[in-house]
Structure formats: C-alpha cells, structure tokens
Coordinates of C-alpha atoms in Angstrom, one line a residue:
Chain Z
M20 CA -7.5 -20.5 -50.0
I21 CA -4.8 -19.3 -47.7
L22 CA -5.4 -15.9 -46.1
P23 CA -2.4 -13.5 -45.8
P24 CA -1.1 -13.3 -42.2
V25 CA -2.7 -10.6 -40.0
P26 CA -0.2 -7.9 -39.3
P27 CA 0.7 -7.5 -35.5
A28 CA -0.5 -3.9 -35.5
F29 CA -4.1 -5.1 -36.0
Y30 CA -3.9 -7.2 -32.9
L31 CA -2.6 -4.2 -30.9
V32 CA -5.4 -2.0 -32.2
L33 CA -7.9 -4.7 -31.3
S34 CA -6.3 -4.9 -27.8
G35 CA -6.6 -1.1 -27.4
I36 CA -10.2 -1.1 -28.5
L37 CA -11.1 -3.9 -26.0
F38 CA -9.3 -2.1 -23.3
T39 CA -11.2 1.1 -24.0
I40 CA -14.5 -0.8 -24.0
G41 CA -13.5 -2.4 -20.7
V42 CA -12.7 1.0 -19.1
I43 CA -15.9 2.7 -20.4
G44 CA -18.0 -0.3 -19.2
A45 CA -16.4 -0.3 -15.8
L46 CA -17.1 3.4 -15.4
T47 CA -20.7 3.4 -16.7
R48 CA -22.2 0.1 -15.7
R49 CA -24.0 -0.1 -12.4
N50 CA -24.2 -3.8 -11.7
A51 CA -21.1 -5.0 -9.8
I52 CA -20.8 -8.2 -11.8
V53 CA -21.0 -6.4 -15.1
V54 CA -18.4 -3.9 -13.8
F55 CA -16.2 -6.9 -12.8
M56 CA -16.7 -8.4 -16.3
C57 CA -15.5 -5.2 -17.9
I58 CA -12.4 -5.3 -15.6
E59 CA -11.8 -8.9 -16.8
L60 CA -12.1 -7.6 -20.4
M61 CA -9.4 -5.0 -19.6
L62 CA -7.1 -7.8 -18.3
N63 CA -7.7 -10.0 -21.3
S64 CA -7.0 -7.2 -23.7
V65 CA -3.6 -6.8 -21.9
N66 CA -3.1 -10.5 -22.4
L67 CA -3.7 -10.1 -26.1
S68 CA -1.1 -7.3 -26.3
F69 CA 1.4 -9.4 -24.4
I70 CA 1.0 -12.3 -26.7
T71 CA 1.2 -10.2 -29.8
F72 CA 4.4 -8.5 -28.6
S73 CA 5.8 -11.8 -27.5
R74 CA 5.3 -13.3 -31.0
F75 CA 6.5 -10.2 -32.7
L76 CA 9.6 -9.8 -30.6
Q77 CA 10.3 -13.6 -30.6
S78 CA 10.7 -13.5 -26.8
I79 CA 9.0 -15.9 -24.4
E80 CA 8.5 -13.5 -21.5
G81 CA 5.3 -12.0 -22.8
V82 CA 3.6 -15.3 -23.0
L83 CA 4.7 -16.1 -19.5
F84 CA 3.3 -12.8 -18.2
A85 CA 0.0 -13.6 -19.9
F86 CA -0.2 -16.9 -18.0
F87 CA 0.5 -15.1 -14.7
I88 CA -2.2 -12.6 -15.5
I89 CA -4.7 -15.4 -16.1
A90 CA -3.8 -17.0 -12.8
V91 CA -4.0 -13.8 -10.9
A92 CA -7.4 -12.9 -12.6
A93 CA -8.7 -16.3 -11.5
A94 CA -7.7 -15.6 -7.9
E95 CA -9.1 -12.1 -8.1
A96 CA -12.4 -13.5 -9.4
A97 CA -12.7 -16.0 -6.5
V98 CA -12.2 -13.2 -3.9
G99 CA -14.3 -10.7 -5.8
L100 CA -17.3 -13.0 -6.2
A101 CA -17.1 -13.9 -2.5
I102 CA -17.2 -10.2 -1.7
F103 CA -20.2 -9.7 -3.9
V104 CA -22.1 -12.6 -2.3
M105 CA -21.3 -11.1 1.1
L106 CA -22.5 -7.7 0.0
Y107 CA -25.7 -9.2 -1.4
R108 CA -26.4 -10.9 1.9
S109 CA -26.0 -7.7 3.9
K110 CA -27.7 -5.2 1.5
E111 CA -29.7 -7.4 -0.9
T112 CA -28.3 -5.5 -3.9
I113 CA -25.1 -5.4 -5.9
N114 CA -25.9 -2.1 -7.6
V115 CA -22.8 0.1 -7.1
D116 CA -24.9 3.2 -6.7
E117 CA -26.7 1.8 -3.7
V118 CA -23.5 0.9 -1.9
N119 CA -23.2 4.3 -0.3
L120 CA -22.9 3.8 3.5
L121 CA -19.5 5.3 3.5
K122 CA -19.2 8.9 2.2
W123 CA -18.5 12.3 3.4
Chain D
M21 CA 21.9 -25.7 -21.5
K22 CA 22.7 -24.3 -18.1
L23 CA 20.3 -24.6 -15.3
P24 CA 19.6 -21.3 -13.5
E25 CA 21.3 -20.8 -10.2
I26 CA 19.0 -21.0 -7.2
D27 CA 20.1 -19.2 -4.0
L28 CA 17.4 -20.0 -1.5
Y29 CA 19.1 -17.9 1.2
L30 CA 18.3 -14.8 -0.8
I31 CA 14.5 -15.5 -0.5
A32 CA 14.7 -17.0 3.0
P33 CA 12.5 -14.2 4.6
E34 CA 9.8 -14.8 2.0
I35 CA 10.0 -18.6 2.3
I36 CA 9.6 -18.3 6.1
L37 CA 6.7 -15.9 5.8
T38 CA 4.9 -18.3 3.5
A39 CA 5.7 -21.3 5.7
F40 CA 4.4 -19.6 8.8
G41 CA 1.3 -18.5 6.9
F42 CA 0.4 -22.1 6.1
L43 CA 1.4 -23.2 9.6
V44 CA -1.0 -20.7 11.1
L45 CA -3.8 -22.0 8.8
L46 CA -3.1 -25.6 9.7
A47 CA -2.8 -24.9 13.5
D48 CA -6.3 -23.3 13.2
V49 CA -7.8 -26.3 11.5
F50 CA -6.3 -28.9 13.8
S51 CA -7.1 -27.1 17.1
P52 CA -10.4 -27.6 19.0
R53 CA -13.1 -25.2 17.9
T54 CA -14.0 -24.0 21.4
E55 CA -10.5 -22.9 22.4
K56 CA -9.4 -19.3 22.4
K57 CA -7.2 -18.7 19.4
G58 CA -4.6 -16.4 21.1
Y59 CA -1.7 -18.7 20.2
L60 CA -2.3 -18.1 16.5
G61 CA -1.1 -14.6 16.9
I62 CA 1.9 -15.7 18.8
L63 CA 2.8 -18.2 16.1
S64 CA 2.6 -15.4 13.5
L65 CA 4.8 -13.2 15.7
I66 CA 7.4 -16.0 15.9
G67 CA 7.3 -16.2 12.1
I68 CA 7.9 -12.6 11.7
V69 CA 10.8 -12.6 14.2
V70 CA 12.4 -15.6 12.4
A71 CA 12.0 -13.9 9.0
F72 CA 13.6 -10.8 10.5
F73 CA 16.6 -12.8 11.6
Y74 CA 17.0 -14.2 8.2
T75 CA 16.8 -10.7 6.7
L76 CA 19.5 -9.2 8.8
P77 CA 22.5 -11.3 7.5
L78 CA 21.6 -10.3 3.9
I79 CA 22.1 -6.6 4.7
G80 CA 25.2 -5.3 3.0
S81 CA 25.6 -8.3 0.6
G82 CA 23.8 -6.6 -2.2
K83 CA 23.2 -9.9 -4.0
S84 CA 20.7 -10.6 -6.6
G85 CA 19.6 -13.8 -8.2
F86 CA 17.0 -15.8 -10.1
E87 CA 18.2 -14.5 -13.5
G88 CA 17.7 -10.9 -12.5
M89 CA 14.2 -11.3 -11.2
F90 CA 15.0 -10.8 -7.6
T91 CA 17.4 -8.7 -5.6
A92 CA 18.3 -8.4 -2.0
D93 CA 20.0 -5.0 -2.3
G94 CA 20.0 -2.4 0.6
F95 CA 16.9 -0.7 -0.7
A96 CA 14.8 -3.9 -0.6
L97 CA 16.2 -4.9 2.7
F98 CA 15.5 -1.6 4.4
L99 CA 11.9 -1.8 3.3
K100 CA 11.7 -5.4 4.3
V101 CA 12.7 -4.5 7.8
T102 CA 10.1 -1.8 7.7
F103 CA 7.4 -4.2 6.5
L104 CA 8.3 -6.8 9.2
I105 CA 8.1 -4.1 11.9
I106 CA 4.7 -3.0 10.5
A107 CA 3.4 -6.6 10.4
F108 CA 4.7 -7.3 13.9
I109 CA 2.9 -4.3 15.4
T110 CA -0.2 -5.0 13.3
I111 CA -0.4 -8.5 14.7
L112 CA 0.2 -7.3 18.2
I113 CA -2.7 -4.9 17.8
S114 CA -4.8 -7.6 16.3
M115 CA -4.4 -10.0 19.1
G116 CA -6.7 -7.9 21.3
Y117 CA -8.8 -6.3 18.6
A118 CA -9.5 -9.4 16.5
E119 CA -10.5 -11.3 19.7
R120 CA -12.8 -8.5 20.7
E121 CA -14.5 -8.3 17.3
G122 CA -14.6 -12.1 16.9
I123 CA -12.5 -12.3 13.8
A124 CA -9.4 -14.0 15.3
F125 CA -9.4 -16.8 12.8
G126 CA -6.3 -18.5 11.4
E127 CA -7.1 -16.9 8.0
Y128 CA -6.8 -13.4 9.6
Y129 CA -3.2 -13.9 10.7
A130 CA -2.2 -16.0 7.7
L131 CA -3.5 -13.3 5.3
I132 CA -1.5 -10.6 7.1
L133 CA 1.6 -12.8 6.7
F134 CA 0.8 -13.4 3.0
S135 CA 0.4 -9.7 2.3
T136 CA 3.7 -9.0 4.0
L137 CA 5.2 -11.6 1.7
G138 CA 3.7 -9.7 -1.3
M139 CA 5.2 -6.4 0.0
S140 CA 8.6 -7.9 0.3
L141 CA 8.4 -9.2 -3.3
M142 CA 7.4 -5.8 -4.5
A143 CA 10.4 -4.3 -2.8
S144 CA 12.8 -7.0 -4.0
G145 CA 11.5 -7.5 -7.5
T146 CA 13.7 -6.3 -10.3
H147 CA 11.6 -7.9 -13.0
L148 CA 8.1 -6.7 -13.8
I149 CA 6.6 -10.2 -13.3
T150 CA 7.9 -10.3 -9.8
I151 CA 6.7 -6.9 -9.0
F152 CA 3.2 -7.6 -10.4
L153 CA 2.9 -10.9 -8.5
G154 CA 4.0 -9.2 -5.3
L155 CA 1.5 -6.5 -5.8
E156 CA -1.3 -8.9 -6.4
T157 CA -0.4 -11.2 -3.5
M158 CA -0.5 -8.2 -1.3
S159 CA -3.7 -6.7 -2.7
I160 CA -5.8 -9.9 -2.8
A161 CA -5.0 -10.6 0.8
I162 CA -5.9 -7.1 1.8
Y163 CA -9.2 -7.2 -0.1
V164 CA -10.2 -10.2 2.1
L165 CA -8.9 -8.6 5.3
A166 CA -10.8 -5.4 4.6
G167 CA -14.1 -7.4 4.6
M168 CA -13.2 -9.5 7.6
L169 CA -16.0 -8.1 9.8
R170 CA -18.7 -10.0 7.9
E171 CA -21.5 -8.7 10.1
D172 CA -20.6 -5.1 9.7
R173 CA -22.0 -3.6 6.6
R174 CA -19.4 -0.9 6.5
S175 CA -16.6 -3.4 6.4
V176 CA -18.3 -5.3 3.6
E177 CA -18.7 -2.1 1.7
S178 CA -15.1 -1.2 2.2
A179 CA -13.9 -4.5 0.8
F180 CA -16.2 -4.2 -2.1
K181 CA -15.0 -0.7 -3.0
Y182 CA -11.4 -1.6 -2.5
F183 CA -11.7 -4.7 -4.6
L184 CA -13.4 -3.1 -7.6
L185 CA -11.2 0.0 -7.7
G186 CA -8.1 -2.1 -7.0
A187 CA -8.8 -4.5 -9.9
F188 CA -9.5 -1.5 -12.2
A189 CA -6.2 0.1 -11.3
T190 CA -4.4 -3.2 -11.9
G191 CA -5.8 -3.2 -15.4
F192 CA -4.1 0.1 -16.1
L193 CA -0.8 -1.0 -14.5
L194 CA -0.8 -4.1 -16.6
Y195 CA -1.5 -2.2 -19.8
G196 CA 1.4 0.1 -18.9
I197 CA 3.7 -2.9 -18.4
A198 CA 2.5 -4.4 -21.7
L199 CA 3.4 -1.3 -23.6
L200 CA 6.7 -1.0 -21.9
Y201 CA 7.5 -4.6 -22.9
G202 CA 6.4 -4.0 -26.5
A203 CA 8.6 -0.9 -26.8
T204 CA 11.7 -2.4 -25.2
G205 CA 11.4 -6.1 -25.6
S206 CA 12.2 -6.9 -22.0
L207 CA 10.6 -7.1 -18.6
Q208 CA 13.8 -6.8 -16.6
L209 CA 14.2 -3.3 -15.2
K210 CA 17.9 -2.9 -15.9
E211 CA 17.6 -4.3 -19.4
I212 CA 14.7 -1.9 -20.1
A213 CA 16.9 1.1 -19.0
T214 CA 19.8 -0.1 -21.1
Y215 CA 17.6 -0.6 -24.2
I216 CA 16.0 2.8 -23.9
A217 CA 19.4 4.5 -23.5
S218 CA 21.0 2.6 -26.4
K219 CA 18.1 3.2 -28.9
N220 CA 17.3 6.7 -27.7
L221 CA 13.6 6.0 -27.4
L222 CA 12.8 9.2 -25.6
R223 CA 10.0 10.4 -27.8
N224 CA 8.5 6.9 -28.4
P225 CA 4.7 7.4 -28.0
M226 CA 4.2 3.9 -26.7
L227 CA 6.6 4.5 -23.9
M228 CA 4.9 7.8 -23.1
I229 CA 1.5 6.2 -22.8
S230 CA 3.1 3.4 -20.7
L231 CA 4.5 6.0 -18.4
V232 CA 1.1 7.5 -17.9
F233 CA -0.5 4.1 -17.2
L234 CA 2.2 3.1 -14.8
T235 CA 1.7 6.4 -12.9
I236 CA -2.1 5.7 -12.7
G237 CA -1.5 2.1 -11.5
F238 CA 1.0 2.9 -8.8
G239 CA -0.7 6.2 -7.9
F240 CA -3.7 4.2 -6.9
K241 CA -1.7 2.0 -4.5
I242 CA 0.0 4.9 -2.8
A243 CA -3.3 6.9 -2.7
S244 CA -2.2 10.0 -4.5
V245 CA -4.7 12.6 -5.8
P246 CA -6.6 12.1 -8.2
F247 CA -6.5 8.4 -7.6
H248 CA -7.3 8.7 -3.9
M249 CA -11.1 8.5 -3.9
W250 CA -11.2 5.0 -2.5
T251 CA -9.0 5.7 0.5
P252 CA -11.3 7.4 3.0
D253 CA -14.1 4.9 2.4
V254 CA -12.0 1.9 2.6
Y255 CA -10.0 3.1 5.6
E256 CA -13.2 4.0 7.5
G257 CA -15.0 0.7 6.9
A258 CA -12.1 -1.8 7.3
P259 CA -11.3 -3.3 10.7
T260 CA -9.1 -0.7 12.4
S261 CA -6.1 -3.0 12.7
I262 CA -6.3 -3.6 8.9
T263 CA -6.7 0.1 8.3
A264 CA -3.4 0.7 10.2
F265 CA -1.8 -2.0 8.1
M266 CA -3.0 -0.6 4.8
A267 CA -2.1 3.0 5.7
T268 CA 1.5 2.0 6.5
G269 CA 2.4 -1.2 4.7
V270 CA 0.5 -1.0 1.5
K271 CA 1.6 2.6 1.0
A272 CA 5.2 1.8 1.7
A273 CA 5.1 -1.2 -0.7
G274 CA 3.5 1.0 -3.4
F275 CA 6.3 3.5 -3.0
A276 CA 8.9 0.8 -3.1
A277 CA 7.7 -0.5 -6.5
L278 CA 7.2 3.0 -7.8
I279 CA 10.7 4.0 -6.9
R280 CA 12.2 0.8 -8.2
V281 CA 10.4 1.0 -11.6
F282 CA 10.9 4.7 -12.2
F283 CA 14.4 5.0 -11.0
T284 CA 15.8 1.7 -12.3
A285 CA 13.9 1.2 -15.6
L286 CA 12.9 4.7 -16.6
P287 CA 15.6 7.1 -15.4
Q288 CA 15.9 8.5 -19.0
F289 CA 12.3 9.9 -18.6
R290 CA 13.2 11.8 -15.5
P291 CA 12.3 15.2 -16.9
D292 CA 9.0 14.0 -18.1
W293 CA 7.8 12.3 -14.9
T294 CA 9.2 15.0 -12.7
S295 CA 6.7 17.5 -13.9
I296 CA 3.8 15.1 -13.6
M297 CA 4.8 14.1 -10.1
W298 CA 5.3 17.7 -9.1
L299 CA 1.7 18.3 -9.9
I300 CA 0.5 15.1 -8.2
S301 CA 2.5 15.8 -5.1
V302 CA 1.1 19.3 -4.6
A303 CA -2.5 18.1 -5.3
T304 CA -2.1 15.2 -3.0
M305 CA -0.8 17.3 -0.1
T306 CA -3.4 20.0 -0.5
V307 CA -6.5 17.9 -1.0
G308 CA -5.5 15.5 1.8
N309 CA -4.9 18.3 4.3
I310 CA -7.9 20.5 3.4
V311 CA -10.4 17.7 3.4
A312 CA -9.1 16.3 6.6
I313 CA -10.0 19.5 8.4
S314 CA -13.8 18.9 7.9
Q315 CA -13.9 15.3 9.0
S316 CA -15.9 14.1 12.0
N317 CA -14.7 10.5 12.1
I318 CA -11.2 9.9 13.4
K319 CA -10.5 7.0 11.0
R320 CA -11.6 9.1 8.1
M321 CA -9.4 12.0 9.3
L322 CA -6.4 9.7 9.5
A323 CA -7.2 8.4 6.0
Y324 CA -7.0 12.0 4.6
S325 CA -3.9 12.6 6.6
S326 CA -2.4 9.5 5.1
I327 CA -3.1 10.9 1.7
A328 CA -1.4 14.1 2.7
H329 CA 1.6 12.2 3.9
A330 CA 1.8 10.4 0.5
G331 CA 2.1 13.9 -0.9
Y332 CA 5.0 14.8 1.3
I333 CA 6.8 11.6 0.3
L334 CA 6.2 12.5 -3.3
V335 CA 8.1 15.8 -2.7
A336 CA 11.2 13.7 -2.1
F337 CA 10.4 11.5 -5.1
V338 CA 10.3 14.6 -7.3
A339 CA 13.7 15.8 -5.9
G340 CA 15.0 12.3 -6.6
N341 CA 18.5 12.8 -5.2
D342 CA 20.3 10.7 -2.6
I343 CA 18.9 12.7 0.3
G344 CA 15.4 12.4 -1.2
I345 CA 15.4 8.6 -1.7
S346 CA 16.9 7.9 1.7
G347 CA 14.5 10.5 3.1
I348 CA 11.7 8.5 1.7
L349 CA 12.9 5.4 3.4
F350 CA 13.3 7.3 6.7
Y351 CA 9.8 8.8 6.2
L352 CA 8.2 5.5 5.6
M353 CA 9.6 4.0 8.7
A354 CA 8.8 7.0 10.9
Y355 CA 5.3 7.1 9.4
A356 CA 4.9 3.4 10.2
F357 CA 5.6 4.0 13.9
M358 CA 3.4 7.1 14.4
N359 CA 0.5 5.9 12.3
L360 CA 0.3 2.4 13.8
G361 CA 0.5 4.1 17.2
A362 CA -2.3 6.4 16.4
F363 CA -4.5 3.6 15.2
T364 CA -3.6 1.6 18.3
C365 CA -5.0 4.4 20.4
V366 CA -8.2 4.5 18.2
I367 CA -8.6 0.7 18.8
L368 CA -8.0 1.0 22.5
L369 CA -10.7 3.6 22.9
G370 CA -13.3 1.3 21.5
K371 CA -15.0 -1.8 22.8
K372 CA -17.2 -4.5 21.3
G373 CA -20.1 -3.0 19.5
E374 CA -19.0 0.5 20.4
E375 CA -16.2 1.8 18.2
N376 CA -16.1 5.4 19.5
T377 CA -14.5 6.6 16.3
L378 CA -16.1 10.1 16.2
I379 CA -13.7 12.8 16.9
T380 CA -16.1 14.3 19.6
D381 CA -15.8 11.0 21.4
Y382 CA -12.3 12.1 22.3
S383 CA -13.5 15.0 24.4
G384 CA -12.3 14.8 27.9
I385 CA -10.5 11.5 27.8
G386 CA -7.3 13.3 28.7
F387 CA -8.4 13.1 32.4
K388 CA -10.0 9.7 32.3
Y389 CA -7.3 7.8 30.4
P390 CA -4.2 10.1 30.8
L391 CA -1.7 7.6 29.4
L392 CA -3.8 6.8 26.3
A393 CA -4.5 10.5 25.6
A394 CA -0.8 11.3 26.1
S395 CA 0.3 8.7 23.6
M396 CA -2.3 9.8 21.1
T397 CA -1.0 13.4 21.5
V398 CA 2.5 12.2 20.8
F399 CA 1.5 10.4 17.6
L400 CA -0.6 13.3 16.4
L401 CA 2.1 15.8 17.1
S402 CA 4.6 13.6 15.3
M403 CA 2.4 13.5 12.2
A404 CA 2.0 17.2 12.4
G405 CA 5.8 17.5 12.3
I406 CA 6.5 18.9 15.7
P407 CA 10.1 18.4 17.1
P408 CA 11.6 16.3 18.6
L409 CA 9.5 13.5 17.2
G410 CA 10.1 11.2 14.3
G411 CA 7.7 12.9 11.9
F412 CA 9.6 16.2 12.2
M413 CA 12.9 14.7 11.2
A414 CA 11.3 12.9 8.3
K415 CA 9.8 16.1 7.0
V416 CA 13.1 17.9 7.4
Y417 CA 14.9 15.4 5.2
V418 CA 12.1 15.3 2.6
F419 CA 11.9 19.1 2.3
S420 CA 15.6 19.7 2.3
A421 CA 16.0 17.2 -0.6
A422 CA 13.6 19.4 -2.6
V423 CA 15.4 22.6 -1.6
K424 CA 18.8 21.0 -2.7
E425 CA 17.4 20.2 -6.1
K426 CA 16.0 23.8 -6.4
F427 CA 12.4 22.8 -6.2
Y428 CA 11.7 25.9 -3.9
W429 CA 8.0 26.2 -4.6
L430 CA 7.5 22.5 -3.9
A431 CA 9.2 22.8 -0.5
I432 CA 7.3 26.0 0.3
L433 CA 4.0 24.4 -0.5
G434 CA 5.0 21.4 1.5
V435 CA 5.8 23.4 4.6
L436 CA 2.6 25.5 4.2
N437 CA 0.6 22.3 3.9
S438 CA 2.2 20.9 7.0
A439 CA 1.2 24.1 8.8
V440 CA -2.4 23.5 7.8
S441 CA -2.2 20.0 9.0
V442 CA -1.3 21.1 12.5
Y443 CA -4.8 22.5 12.8
Y444 CA -6.7 19.2 12.6
Y445 CA -4.1 17.2 14.6
L446 CA -4.2 19.7 17.4
R447 CA -8.0 19.8 17.4
V448 CA -8.1 16.3 18.6
T449 CA -5.6 17.1 21.3
V450 CA -7.5 20.2 22.4
L451 CA -10.7 18.1 22.6
M452 CA -8.9 15.5 24.7
Y453 CA -7.6 18.0 27.3
F454 CA -9.8 21.1 27.3
R455 CA -13.3 19.8 26.8
E456 CA -15.8 18.2 29.0
P457 CA -16.6 14.6 28.0
Q458 CA -19.8 14.5 25.9
R459 CA -20.7 11.0 26.9
E460 CA -19.5 8.5 29.3
I461 CA -16.9 6.0 27.9
T462 CA -16.5 3.2 30.3
G463 CA -15.3 -0.4 30.5
L464 CA -12.4 -0.2 28.1
Q465 CA -10.2 -3.2 28.1
F466 CA -6.5 -2.7 27.4
S467 CA -5.2 -6.0 26.2
P468 CA -1.5 -6.5 27.0
A469 CA -0.5 -7.1 23.4
S470 CA -2.0 -3.7 22.3
V471 CA -0.3 -2.0 25.1
L472 CA 3.0 -3.5 24.0
A473 CA 2.3 -2.3 20.5
L474 CA 1.7 1.1 21.8
I475 CA 5.0 1.1 23.7
I476 CA 6.9 -0.1 20.6
A477 CA 5.3 2.6 18.5
L478 CA 6.2 5.3 21.2
I479 CA 9.8 4.2 21.4
G480 CA 10.1 4.1 17.6
T481 CA 8.6 7.6 17.3
F482 CA 10.9 9.1 19.9
Y483 CA 14.0 7.2 18.8
M484 CA 13.6 8.4 15.2
G485 CA 13.1 12.0 16.4
L486 CA 15.9 12.1 19.0
F487 CA 18.5 9.9 17.3
P488 CA 17.7 10.1 13.6
A489 CA 21.3 9.8 12.5
N490 CA 21.4 6.0 13.1
V491 CA 18.4 5.2 10.9
L492 CA 19.3 7.8 8.4
S493 CA 22.8 6.5 7.9
F494 CA 21.3 3.0 7.5
A495 CA 18.9 4.5 4.9
Q496 CA 21.8 6.2 3.1
K497 CA 23.8 3.1 2.9
S498 CA 20.7 1.2 1.6
I499 CA 20.2 3.3 -1.5
V500 CA 23.8 2.8 -2.9
G501 CA 23.5 1.2 -6.3
L502 CA 19.8 1.9 -6.7
M503 CA 20.2 4.8 -9.1

C-alpha cells in the first residue's frame, strides 16, 4: 500500500509544536541538562522547518542552513556541558534555581 | 558550470585573525610550562595590528564577493575598525589582569581573537548563514571567556547563565530566519528585500512572526529591555576584562547585524518595526538608568548603564535616517573608548583576591590615586554626556537624528533619561573626591599594558569629543549604499 504524500504544511505545524514544547520546557524545567535538551529541541524544530521549506521551494540553501545549525549545536553542546561540569564542581548542583549568587 | 569567484583579499582581516588565533594556541603549547606567558598577548596584539592594516586598503572599495554572502562595504569596514580597536584595548587590559588572576593561557587570547572574527563576520555578512555563523563564533567564544575564572563561583555562574540564555535566544533567532526563508525563498538579504517588494508581502503572517522572532534574537544580543535580564549577572560575574569586551564588542556586533538585516532585507516593514523599536528603546533607556541608580557594585552599575546606552542607540535606529545610522556608528566607537576606559580603571583598582568592585570602595581614592580617579571621572562624565567628551557628541548626533525625523517624544525621553544618568555617574565621582576612604586600599600594581590601554582610551574619548568631524565624516561615508 502506498500512502499519499504528507503535505508540507503538516511538517511546519509539527515544527511549530516542537518549538513550543522546547520553549515551554526551557522556561519551566529546573535541571540545567533538561533545559539544554529543550533548547536543542528548539534548534531541531528549526531544522525541520528549514528542510521542509527547502524541499517545498526546491532550493538547496535551507538544507545547507540545517547542516550549519547541526554543527553549531554540536559546538554549543561541547561548551555547554563543560560549563555544567564546572558548575557542578563548584556548587554540587545544576538546578537552575540554586544558581543564585548573582542577583540584585 | 562556473566556479564561484574567490577573492581572498576581501576576507584578509578575518583570515589573519584566525591564523593568529591558532598561532597563539600553538605558541602556548610549544612553550615551557613554567615560563611567564606575556608574549602570547604581544603575539595577539601583532595579529590585530596586521589585520588592521589589511582592513584599511579595503575602505572605499565597496566590494562584495562569495556569491553575495560577504561584503566589505563601508558600514562593515567602519565596524571592523571599531572591533579591532576594542580587541586591541581588551588584550592590553588583559595582559596585566589575566596574569594577575592566573588565566593568561593561550586559549584566553585565542578566544578573544576568534570572537573578534565572529564580530567581523556579523558586520560583513550579507547572507543569513554568514551572519548566523558569525554570531555563533562570537557567542561560543564569549561563553567560554565568561567562565574563565574557574575557581571563582561567580564567574562560573555568569558563564552558565550567559550560555543557557544565549542558546535560548539563538533558537528564536533561527526560527525567525527559517520563517523568513520560507516566506521569501532566499537567505540573501538583498534578494529577500527584492522578493518582498515584488510580491507585496506586507501582510504575510509568516513574515510578521519572523520579524518578532528576529527582534527577540537580536534584542538579546544588544541587551535591550525586556531581553536584558542576563546582562547585570553576566557582566558582574565575568572577568572584568571580558566584561569590558562584552559591553562594547558584543553590543556593537549585535547592532551591526540588527541594522544590516532590518535595513537591507526588511526595509518594507519599516512602519511596523519602527513602533516596536520605539517602545523597546524607551523601555531600555528607562529601565537601565533607573535600576542603575540603586546598584552598589560598580560592574553591575556599568552593566545597567550599558543597557541604557543600548536604548540611546536604538533612538537613532528608530529614526533610521542617514544621520541616525552614521550616529550609531559614531556612538559605538565613542562608547567603546569610554566604556573600555572605565573598566580599565575598575581593573586597576583591584588586586589578586581583592577586586574592590563596591562603589563605596571608591571613596577617597581621588587623593590617593589622583590620575586613576581623574581618568575614571573623565570616562564617567563622557558616559553621562558632558561636553567636550566623546559621549556628548555621540548623544547629540543620536538625538538630533530623532528630532529630524520628528520623533520629538523619543528625543525628549532620551534627554530626560540622560539627565537621570548623570546622578549615578556623578555619585562615583563625588565619592572619589569628597569622601574619606572607608578602608585602606594599598599595594595596587599598575601594569604598563593597562596604563597604555588607559591612555589610548583617554585619547579616544577626548579626540571624539573635540574633533568629532573627522570620525563623523568617515561614518557618513561608510553608510553610503547601505539603505
């Protein structure tokens, strides 16, 4: 059985939903690693949008952009996890609520 | 099929910054561990000077290349000169400070060079991929630099906050770019503008959402209200030399990309974003100035003052005419000199294990360290906008641009705000000269490099206040063809 092709709008809606889940998660979760995972989800939902648009518009630039986002996200993860380790060493927690030395 | 043309002279400054970044890293690895690392700073300074001399011949050529991904127009080059000056002064400050705090590794200088590279790419990019990559090159380097003081909990916390919020804002920026791409089918700024004009997409909901998301993404980088919450925490915790670099360089680069994207790709939406930016500008000035009054830590006070300065610059952005944009360029350069100078004074007043960053620590230093106090006074007065200093002329240009475009209320609110700001700048001066010292500050070491940085900043501040015409005419020539 051959399924009919999924219309591009569906992918965009999915991307929007994923982005929203990412934003809500990043704002409500308290564990830094989960927050960071939510941010990664936001970036990946953007990738999905880019690839959908790229296919729909028959232009290669969107796919290229998605590759760059993947590369940058990897670099960001490397730096971010190093910062989390450093934080854990100095405070023994990565709960974002307990990181409150600096405030007015 | 035709191979794309590659003009390496166009990106010579960027190539040199990258090469020297790697050279510094290698020199650090291959040198004996026990030796003092002062020469790493000197090597980076040489890199910046060489990059500067490869930037100068490009001025006036207005060339672009790499299939419309990169341009070396006047706007980009003016900003590149600004970034190189900022990086130069930052490294000069760092040579004493990083040694004192024990963070003078090769990575430290290399990361400053790499983030300068990112800034130049942001100013030069005419394609959203270039701009995004520049932004991330800059930001990731700065995340690391902010947490460079590994033993200091506040520094770690500042890196942590900057990283999480920076990555969060990047998500918004990228979603904005994706929607822009989906609506117009291009990532090249000029092509986007042409497409929007030809198809009359002014009421396209996708573009409207994209505009909002781009404003959020860039608003975070320039620290405008309501996306400013990270600024005071990050600026307070980061090593002071890096705070100075962030307050001047990152902000200038953020404005560069903001202006480039909004004025080149989205000029059709001018009426829409003018009203949003009007509100953001007023909120940024007011919140920055009012909260700065109640601060007790000088780094935090300067952080809020840098938020307020972003608000003044946005006044010119809203006006958006020739005087406005050249005024922004002038402002960014003047702000670089005075803010780097002020942070240099903050650094010089501290020593290992004793930062002395409380505002009350400044009481009475006017008699003990007269030259240091006098320079601090000059920088603070310049930020407050007192003639004949650079900050005054910058504000004159910015507000006159708003008046010329008939944004009278915006100009009035700007001037009122700058009157409020005089209070907290003068408070430090009053403490320095009219109060008895609260506790003894002794044993300060003035490293020659930091003193040189201070002198350069002083010269810059005075020069831009006394002879503004030279820099302004350079700025005015620079923006030809931007809009």
